[in-house]
Short mmCIF file of C-alpha atoms and ligand atoms in Angstrom, two decimals:
data_model
loop_
_atom_site.label_atom_id
_atom_site.label_comp_id
_atom_site.label_asym_id
_atom_site.label_seq_id
_atom_site.Cartn_x
_atom_site.Cartn_y
_atom_site.Cartn_z
CA MET N 62 2.79 0.21 -41.95
CA THR N 63 4.84 1.04 -38.88
CA ARG N 64 3.71 -0.55 -35.72
CA ALA N 65 2.90 1.56 -32.64
CA PRO N 66 5.73 0.76 -29.85
CA ARG N 67 4.67 -1.56 -27.29
CA THR N 68 4.17 -0.20 -23.84
CA VAL N 69 6.51 -1.01 -21.19
CA TYR N 70 4.40 -0.79 -17.98
CA LEU N 71 6.71 -0.41 -15.03
CA ASP N 72 3.93 0.99 -12.71
CA HIS N 73 2.61 -1.98 -11.09
CA ALA N 74 2.86 -0.38 -7.52
CA ALA N 75 0.25 2.14 -8.90
CA THR N 76 -2.00 -0.51 -10.08
CA THR N 77 -1.47 -3.87 -11.56
CA PRO N 78 -3.72 -5.63 -14.48
CA MET N 79 -6.44 -8.03 -13.37
CA VAL N 80 -5.62 -11.46 -13.47
CA PRO N 81 -8.03 -13.69 -15.75
CA ALA N 82 -9.23 -15.74 -12.63
CA ALA N 83 -10.41 -12.28 -11.16
CA VAL N 84 -12.08 -11.22 -14.54
CA GLU N 85 -13.73 -14.61 -14.69
CA ALA N 86 -15.02 -14.53 -11.28
CA MET N 87 -16.28 -10.96 -11.42
CA SER N 88 -17.84 -11.36 -14.84
CA ALA N 89 -19.73 -14.56 -13.69
CA HIS N 90 -21.82 -12.11 -11.42
CA LEU N 91 -22.29 -8.96 -13.24
CA LEU N 92 -25.60 -10.11 -15.03
CA GLU N 93 -27.01 -11.50 -11.79
CA VAL N 94 -29.53 -9.51 -9.72
CA GLY N 95 -29.78 -9.73 -6.04
CA ASN N 96 -28.85 -7.48 -3.04
CA ALA N 97 -26.95 -9.58 -0.73
CA SER N 98 -29.17 -8.13 2.17
CA SER N 99 -32.42 -9.40 0.54
CA LEU N 100 -34.18 -12.25 2.02
CA HIS N 101 -35.44 -14.00 -1.25
CA ALA N 102 -33.54 -16.56 -3.22
CA SER N 103 -31.58 -14.00 -5.54
CA GLY N 104 -30.57 -12.16 -2.28
CA ARG N 105 -29.54 -15.40 -0.64
CA ARG N 106 -27.53 -16.30 -3.56
CA ALA N 107 -25.53 -12.94 -3.55
CA ARG N 108 -25.06 -13.17 0.05
CA ARG N 109 -23.51 -16.93 -0.58
CA VAL N 110 -21.20 -15.18 -3.22
CA VAL N 111 -19.92 -12.59 -0.49
CA GLU N 112 -19.62 -15.09 2.42
CA GLU N 113 -17.51 -17.63 0.19
CA SER N 114 -15.41 -14.68 -0.94
CA ARG N 115 -14.71 -13.51 2.89
CA GLU N 116 -13.99 -17.23 3.62
CA THR N 117 -11.50 -17.31 0.74
CA ILE N 118 -9.85 -14.23 1.94
CA ALA N 119 -9.78 -15.31 5.40
CA GLN N 120 -8.02 -18.48 4.30
CA ALA N 121 -5.57 -16.79 2.33
CA LEU N 122 -4.56 -14.27 4.91
CA GLY N 123 -4.65 -16.33 8.06
CA CYS N 124 -7.80 -14.67 9.57
CA ARG N 125 -11.39 -15.59 10.73
CA PRO N 126 -14.04 -14.65 8.06
CA GLY N 127 -15.59 -12.55 10.79
CA GLU N 128 -12.52 -10.39 10.82
CA VAL N 129 -12.92 -9.49 6.96
CA VAL N 130 -14.58 -5.98 6.55
CA PHE N 131 -15.29 -5.18 2.71
CA THR N 132 -14.59 -1.43 1.76
CA SER N 133 -14.15 0.30 -1.41
CA GLY N 134 -10.32 0.02 -1.19
CA GLY N 135 -7.26 0.90 0.62
CA THR N 136 -8.22 4.55 1.26
CA GLU N 137 -11.19 3.77 3.04
CA ALA N 138 -9.76 0.78 4.93
CA ASP N 139 -6.83 3.00 6.40
CA ASN N 140 -9.51 5.84 7.11
CA LEU N 141 -11.52 3.39 8.92
CA ALA N 142 -8.93 1.80 10.94
CA LEU N 143 -7.38 5.13 12.02
CA LYS N 144 -10.55 7.30 12.69
CA GLY N 145 -12.51 4.09 13.97
CA ALA N 146 -9.90 3.05 16.43
CA PHE N 147 -9.07 6.64 17.56
CA TRP N 148 -12.80 7.25 18.28
CA SER N 149 -13.32 3.94 19.94
CA ARG N 150 -10.27 3.95 22.09
CA ARG N 151 -10.77 7.65 23.36
CA ALA N 152 -14.61 6.76 23.96
CA GLY N 153 -13.11 4.35 26.32
CA ASP N 154 -10.40 6.49 28.13
CA SER N 155 -10.40 10.13 27.26
CA ARG N 156 -6.68 10.26 27.87
CA ARG N 157 -5.95 8.09 24.64
CA VAL N 158 -5.62 10.72 22.03
CA ARG N 159 -2.15 10.02 20.75
CA ILE N 160 -1.41 8.09 17.45
CA LEU N 161 2.26 6.85 16.51
CA SER N 162 3.19 6.45 12.91
CA THR N 163 5.84 7.23 10.74
CA GLY N 164 6.43 10.19 8.05
CA ILE N 165 6.73 7.67 5.11
CA GLU N 166 3.12 6.39 5.29
CA HIS N 167 0.85 6.78 2.21
CA HIS N 168 -1.43 9.67 2.05
CA ALA N 169 -4.25 7.48 2.92
CA VAL N 170 -2.94 7.12 6.39
CA LEU N 171 -0.98 10.62 6.68
CA ASP N 172 -4.07 12.60 5.51
CA PRO N 173 -6.60 11.12 8.10
CA LEU N 174 -4.05 11.56 10.74
CA HIS N 175 -3.65 15.33 10.03
CA TRP N 176 -7.38 15.53 9.79
CA LEU N 177 -7.79 13.71 13.37
CA ALA N 178 -5.37 16.37 14.60
CA GLU N 179 -6.89 19.47 13.13
CA VAL N 180 -10.45 18.41 13.65
CA GLU N 181 -10.49 15.94 16.71
CA GLY N 182 -7.65 17.17 18.65
CA ALA N 183 -5.64 14.01 18.15
CA GLN N 184 -1.76 14.13 18.90
CA ILE N 185 0.04 12.68 16.00
CA GLU N 186 3.62 11.52 16.34
CA LEU N 187 5.50 10.68 13.16
CA LEU N 188 8.48 8.31 14.23
CA ALA N 189 11.97 8.62 12.47
CA VAL N 190 12.85 6.34 9.85
CA ASP N 191 16.71 5.71 8.79
CA ARG N 192 18.13 6.54 5.36
CA ASP N 193 16.73 3.26 3.82
CA GLY N 194 13.17 4.36 4.92
CA ARG N 195 13.01 1.80 7.84
CA LEU N 196 11.33 2.77 11.14
CA SER N 197 13.43 3.36 14.13
CA VAL N 198 12.42 0.71 16.63
CA ALA N 199 14.29 2.70 19.20
CA ALA N 200 12.19 6.03 18.40
CA LEU N 201 8.87 3.88 18.75
CA ARG N 202 10.22 2.44 22.38
CA GLU N 203 10.99 5.91 23.30
CA ALA N 204 7.43 7.13 22.44
CA LEU N 205 5.93 4.15 24.21
CA GLU N 206 7.94 4.69 27.49
CA ARG N 207 7.08 8.46 27.35
CA SER N 208 3.37 8.21 26.30
CA ALA N 209 1.79 4.66 26.22
CA ASP N 210 -1.07 5.58 28.64
CA GLU N 211 -2.25 8.14 26.32
CA THR N 212 -1.55 6.22 23.05
CA ALA N 213 -4.89 4.92 21.16
CA LEU N 214 -3.08 3.25 18.19
CA ILE N 215 0.28 2.67 16.37
CA SER N 216 -0.02 2.60 12.50
CA VAL N 217 3.01 1.40 10.67
CA MET N 218 2.87 0.42 7.03
CA TRP N 219 3.95 -3.13 6.09
CA ALA N 220 6.02 -2.22 2.95
CA ASN N 221 6.52 1.31 1.80
CA ASN N 222 4.96 1.97 -1.90
CA GLU N 223 7.54 4.50 -3.18
CA VAL N 224 11.09 2.87 -2.05
CA GLY N 225 10.00 -0.61 -1.11
CA THR N 226 11.57 -0.90 2.26
CA LEU N 227 9.93 -3.63 4.40
CA GLN N 228 9.09 -2.38 8.07
CA PRO N 229 10.17 -4.15 11.32
CA LEU N 230 6.51 -5.01 12.15
CA ASP N 231 7.49 -8.09 14.23
CA GLU N 232 9.41 -5.59 16.76
CA VAL N 233 6.50 -3.10 16.52
CA VAL N 234 4.00 -5.55 17.56
CA ALA N 235 6.28 -7.08 20.26
CA LEU N 236 6.61 -3.60 21.77
CA ALA N 237 2.99 -2.68 21.45
CA ALA N 238 2.02 -5.64 23.30
CA GLU N 239 4.37 -4.83 26.07
CA TYR N 240 2.54 -1.37 26.37
CA GLY N 241 -1.02 -2.89 25.66
CA VAL N 242 -1.25 -0.58 22.32
CA PRO N 243 -3.01 -1.89 19.35
CA VAL N 244 -1.45 -1.86 15.89
CA HIS N 245 -2.76 -1.13 12.50
CA THR N 246 -0.69 -1.94 9.34
CA ASP N 247 -1.28 -0.82 5.65
CA ALA N 248 -0.31 -3.83 3.97
CA VAL N 249 -1.62 -2.75 0.25
CA GLN N 250 1.78 -3.15 -1.13
CA ALA N 251 2.76 -6.23 0.84
CA VAL N 252 -0.08 -8.87 -0.13
CA GLY N 253 1.06 -11.09 -2.82
CA ALA N 254 4.51 -9.77 -2.70
CA VAL N 255 5.74 -11.04 0.66
CA PRO N 256 3.96 -13.63 3.15
CA VAL N 257 1.38 -12.04 4.90
CA ASP N 258 -0.56 -13.86 7.80
CA PHE N 259 -2.86 -11.54 9.92
CA ALA N 260 -3.05 -13.85 13.00
CA ALA N 261 0.76 -14.77 12.95
CA SER N 262 1.63 -11.07 12.30
CA GLY N 263 -0.12 -10.17 15.78
CA VAL N 264 -1.48 -6.98 14.26
CA ASP N 265 -5.07 -5.94 15.22
CA ALA N 266 -6.07 -4.34 11.80
CA LEU N 267 -4.48 -4.72 8.27
CA THR N 268 -5.55 -2.87 5.22
CA LEU N 269 -5.54 -4.34 1.65
CA THR N 270 -6.92 -3.57 -1.64
CA GLY N 271 -7.96 -5.10 -5.02
CA HIS N 272 -6.32 -3.42 -7.79
CA LYS N 273 -2.72 -3.97 -6.22
CA VAL N 274 -3.15 -7.88 -6.34
CA GLY N 275 -4.79 -8.49 -9.74
CA GLY N 276 -8.30 -7.81 -8.71
CA PRO N 277 -10.64 -5.01 -9.47
CA TYR N 278 -10.35 -1.36 -8.37
CA GLY N 279 -12.75 0.12 -5.94
CA VAL N 280 -12.69 -2.80 -3.59
CA GLY N 281 -10.81 -3.87 -0.57
CA ALA N 282 -10.79 -4.89 3.02
CA LEU N 283 -9.72 -4.10 6.52
CA LEU N 284 -8.95 -7.36 8.50
CA VAL N 285 -9.81 -6.29 12.07
CA ARG N 286 -9.86 -8.18 15.36
CA ARG N 287 -13.33 -7.71 16.77
CA GLU N 288 -11.82 -6.73 20.05
CA LEU N 289 -10.72 -3.33 18.44
CA GLY N 290 -14.24 -2.47 18.37
CA LEU N 291 -14.18 0.22 15.55
CA THR N 292 -16.41 3.05 15.45
CA ALA N 293 -18.24 3.25 12.11
CA LEU N 294 -17.63 5.97 9.74
CA LEU N 295 -20.65 5.14 7.36
CA HIS N 296 -23.87 4.87 8.67
CA GLY N 297 -26.82 3.39 6.77
CA GLY N 298 -28.05 -0.19 6.19
CA GLY N 299 -25.67 -1.82 8.88
CA GLN N 300 -23.77 -3.94 6.36
CA GLU N 301 -20.44 -5.46 7.45
CA ARG N 302 -21.73 -6.01 10.89
CA ASP N 303 -22.48 -2.27 11.25
CA VAL N 304 -18.95 -1.25 10.67
CA ARG N 305 -19.24 -0.34 7.06
CA SER N 306 -23.05 0.34 5.74
CA GLY N 307 -23.62 0.39 2.02
CA THR N 308 -25.05 -2.01 -0.49
CA ILE N 309 -22.33 -4.66 -0.85
CA ASP N 310 -20.50 -4.81 -4.44
CA VAL N 311 -21.08 -8.56 -5.14
CA PRO N 312 -19.12 -9.05 -8.36
CA ALA N 313 -16.22 -6.78 -7.31
CA ILE N 314 -15.93 -8.96 -4.07
CA ALA N 315 -15.76 -12.02 -6.01
CA GLY N 316 -13.08 -10.80 -8.33
CA PHE N 317 -11.09 -9.47 -5.21
CA ALA N 318 -11.19 -12.95 -3.57
CA ALA N 319 -10.04 -14.73 -6.66
CA ALA N 320 -7.28 -12.22 -7.07
CA VAL N 321 -6.17 -12.64 -3.48
CA GLU N 322 -6.23 -16.48 -3.39
CA LEU N 323 -4.12 -16.52 -6.51
CA ALA N 324 -1.65 -13.82 -5.35
CA VAL N 325 -1.07 -15.49 -1.89
CA LYS N 326 -0.97 -19.01 -3.59
CA GLU N 327 1.76 -17.69 -6.18
CA GLN N 328 3.58 -15.27 -3.75
CA SER N 329 6.97 -17.21 -3.53
CA VAL N 330 7.06 -18.20 -6.99
CA TYR N 331 6.28 -14.54 -7.94
CA ALA N 332 8.73 -13.11 -5.45
CA ALA N 333 11.72 -15.16 -6.95
CA ARG N 334 10.67 -14.42 -10.72
CA VAL N 335 9.83 -10.59 -10.36
CA GLY N 336 12.94 -10.22 -7.68
CA ALA N 337 15.26 -11.66 -10.43
CA LEU N 338 14.05 -9.17 -12.98
CA ARG N 339 14.20 -6.50 -10.54
CA ASP N 340 17.79 -7.29 -9.83
CA GLN N 341 18.70 -7.12 -13.60
CA LEU N 342 16.79 -3.76 -13.89
CA VAL N 343 18.95 -2.30 -10.96
CA THR N 344 22.22 -3.68 -12.48
CA GLY N 345 21.26 -2.49 -16.05
CA VAL N 346 20.18 1.23 -14.78
CA LEU N 347 23.25 1.61 -12.40
CA SER N 348 25.52 0.58 -15.62
CA ALA N 349 23.82 2.87 -17.79
CA VAL N 350 23.79 5.84 -15.42
CA PRO N 351 26.83 5.00 -13.01
CA ASP N 352 25.93 8.17 -10.74
CA ALA N 353 22.29 7.06 -10.16
CA VAL N 354 21.38 6.16 -6.51
CA LEU N 355 19.24 3.23 -5.55
CA ASN N 356 16.98 4.30 -2.76
CA GLY N 357 15.52 1.95 -0.04
CA ALA N 358 16.71 -1.16 1.40
CA PRO N 359 19.17 -3.28 -0.58
CA SER N 360 17.79 -5.74 -2.86
CA GLY N 361 16.92 -8.97 -0.96
CA ASP N 362 14.70 -9.67 2.05
CA GLY N 363 14.26 -6.13 3.41
CA ARG N 364 12.58 -4.87 -0.01
CA LEU N 365 9.50 -5.66 -2.05
CA PRO N 366 10.66 -7.75 -4.66
CA GLY N 367 9.10 -5.53 -7.59
CA ASN N 368 10.40 -2.25 -6.32
CA ALA N 369 13.53 -0.39 -7.84
CA HIS N 370 13.59 3.33 -6.93
CA PHE N 371 16.55 5.84 -7.90
CA SER N 372 17.53 9.31 -7.74
CA PHE N 373 19.15 10.38 -10.86
CA PRO N 374 21.62 13.39 -9.84
CA ASP N 375 20.77 16.85 -11.76
CA CYS N 376 17.68 15.48 -13.28
CA GLU N 377 13.95 16.49 -12.66
CA GLY N 378 12.08 13.39 -12.08
CA ASP N 379 8.87 14.70 -13.91
CA SER N 380 11.09 15.55 -17.04
CA LEU N 381 12.62 12.00 -17.09
CA LEU N 382 9.15 10.37 -16.59
CA MET N 383 7.79 12.29 -19.77
CA LEU N 384 11.00 11.34 -21.69
CA LEU N 385 10.42 7.85 -20.95
CA ASP N 386 6.86 8.04 -21.38
CA ALA N 387 7.53 9.35 -25.03
CA GLN N 388 9.45 6.01 -25.63
CA GLY N 389 6.38 3.92 -24.19
CA ILE N 390 7.94 3.42 -20.89
CA GLU N 391 5.62 4.23 -18.13
CA CYS N 392 6.80 4.68 -14.48
CA SER N 393 6.20 6.92 -11.59
CA THR N 394 7.96 9.79 -9.67
CA GLY N 395 5.88 8.92 -6.43
CA SER N 396 5.47 12.35 -5.52
CA ALA N 397 2.30 14.39 -5.63
CA CYS N 398 1.54 17.60 -7.78
CA SER N 399 -0.01 20.52 -6.00
CA ALA N 400 -1.69 22.94 -8.08
CA GLY N 401 0.64 21.83 -10.93
CA VAL N 402 3.89 22.45 -9.12
CA PRO N 403 5.74 19.18 -8.57
CA GLN N 404 6.23 18.49 -4.85
CA PRO N 405 9.23 16.36 -3.58
CA SER N 406 8.15 12.97 -2.28
CA HIS N 407 7.49 13.13 1.57
CA VAL N 408 9.00 9.60 1.73
CA LEU N 409 12.42 10.76 0.36
CA LEU N 410 12.42 13.84 2.57
CA SER N 411 11.46 11.73 5.68
CA MET N 412 14.55 9.58 5.01
CA GLY N 413 16.92 12.75 5.06
CA ARG N 414 17.22 13.50 1.30
CA SER N 415 17.40 16.93 0.07
CA GLU N 416 14.57 18.49 -2.01
CA ALA N 417 16.90 18.31 -5.00
CA GLU N 418 17.61 14.64 -4.44
CA ALA N 419 13.86 13.95 -3.86
CA ARG N 420 12.72 15.72 -7.01
CA SER N 421 15.27 13.78 -9.13
CA SER N 422 13.94 10.36 -8.12
CA LEU N 423 11.64 7.90 -10.06
CA ARG N 424 10.22 4.36 -9.21
CA PHE N 425 10.15 1.42 -11.55
CA SER N 426 7.67 -1.23 -9.99
CA LEU N 427 7.42 -4.54 -11.70
CA GLY N 428 4.59 -6.99 -11.59
CA HIS N 429 2.89 -10.17 -12.79
CA THR N 430 3.00 -9.37 -16.40
CA SER N 431 6.49 -7.96 -16.31
CA THR N 432 9.17 -9.62 -18.72
CA ALA N 433 12.94 -9.41 -19.34
CA GLU N 434 12.11 -7.45 -22.62
CA ASP N 435 10.70 -4.69 -20.30
CA VAL N 436 13.68 -4.75 -18.31
CA GLU N 437 15.83 -4.40 -21.45
CA ALA N 438 13.87 -1.72 -22.86
CA LEU N 439 14.12 0.45 -19.91
CA VAL N 440 17.88 -0.20 -19.75
CA ALA N 441 18.40 0.78 -23.46
CA ALA N 442 16.50 4.00 -22.90
CA ILE N 443 17.42 5.33 -19.53
CA GLY N 444 20.96 6.39 -20.47
CA PRO N 445 19.93 8.76 -23.38
CA CYS N 446 16.82 9.96 -21.50
CA VAL N 447 18.96 10.96 -18.40
CA GLU N 448 21.52 13.14 -20.55
CA ARG N 449 18.42 14.64 -22.25
CA ALA N 450 16.62 15.52 -18.92
CA ARG N 451 20.00 16.78 -17.73
CA SER N 452 20.89 18.98 -20.79
CA ALA N 453 17.06 20.33 -20.46
CA GLY N 454 17.71 21.19 -16.92
CA MET N 455 20.73 23.13 -17.61
CA ARG N 456 19.17 25.46 -20.28
C1 LIG A 48 0.54 1.98 0.69
C2 LIG A 48 -0.74 2.20 0.12
N1 LIG A 48 -1.83 2.53 0.99
C3 LIG A 48 -3.32 2.96 0.15
C4 LIG A 48 -3.36 3.02 -1.14
C5 LIG A 48 -4.65 3.44 -1.47
O1 LIG A 48 -5.28 2.28 -1.82
P1 LIG A 48 -6.70 2.54 -2.86
O2 LIG A 48 -6.05 3.05 -4.04
O3 LIG A 48 -7.30 1.32 -2.91
O4 LIG A 48 -7.44 3.53 -2.24
C6 LIG A 48 -2.20 2.90 -1.76
C7 LIG A 48 -2.26 3.04 -3.26
O5 LIG A 48 -1.64 3.64 -3.84
C8 LIG A 48 -0.80 2.36 -1.31
O6 LIG A 48 0.15 2.37 -2.17
#
């Protein structure tokens, strides 16, 4: 009997498997009853689990427990930060209608920004990034000099999800402080991969999500300073200090907190191990396909340890993805599909790449279950797959 080929999962930036500690913490509460808002003993027990989880997350990420607002994930936390801060800042001063951000943000940031522009009259300015996908601090300074009085918020991601480039957040925060403008950061890809400390970072709001750190799907948090005074998006039972109504998902929050605690505790060991594997992957791919181009910041301090992102000239990324998938190797193009038509990645276009270059790219992302065998399997398969994708493109 032939055995099915092993799956080589190289898409941890999309979602990563739950860690056993999170499965245990979550399953321990699945059969328990109790609404965390109820006053009886079962409700109080559920509330205790939520508050202990809040403390665990606060301790791991350097914030106060009262600064943790649980959400349904990264998308909701980004929407809450952007819309909530825009509305509350504009209510305080009607001139504050501008949001400064970058063109390489995740759609969970870009789409609410476009919505705020269309529906609420917000003025959105997407600042330039360089060829490695790093925000131009000079562009931010220029925008603040020109329009700080009208600026409600700056939103710059901690690390890019496609090309892995870390953003100059310290410089963003220092400049923003000079002009008195609050900063939100989407740290979905950063938590557990690089050191993240909310208080030390100086940001006012920070997004994270469970399923990228070994926790469950559908749960995340916005860490937010109380002074930012967000306007609520969801109205109802007044949970999460009236900022985010909705019955609290106790088991998911327990699993999320266990995952965050472990990911932060193991971050430096993880970064060293996974970073070394990623470097082997980059070397192996570039020797199998010498004209492949590594996108994003060079490996090292400026880049997420698990990220490798390449353009393969004269290849369609989608065809290459399907050829690799047929060999059991799973990765991502990073670009979205609109009505079945592959779209070039907005991140690569913002980095000054052509549409053809953007369409020829693939992201390989490693995580806590990745092994040297995964890297070897990709390195063995990539050359022949690129050749086939190229000859398919020429037909
Ligand atoms: C940078 C970034 N922000 C936000 C999100 C959305 O998070 P969620 O899937 O929890 O809604 C993702 C997920 O891919 C992401 O990579």
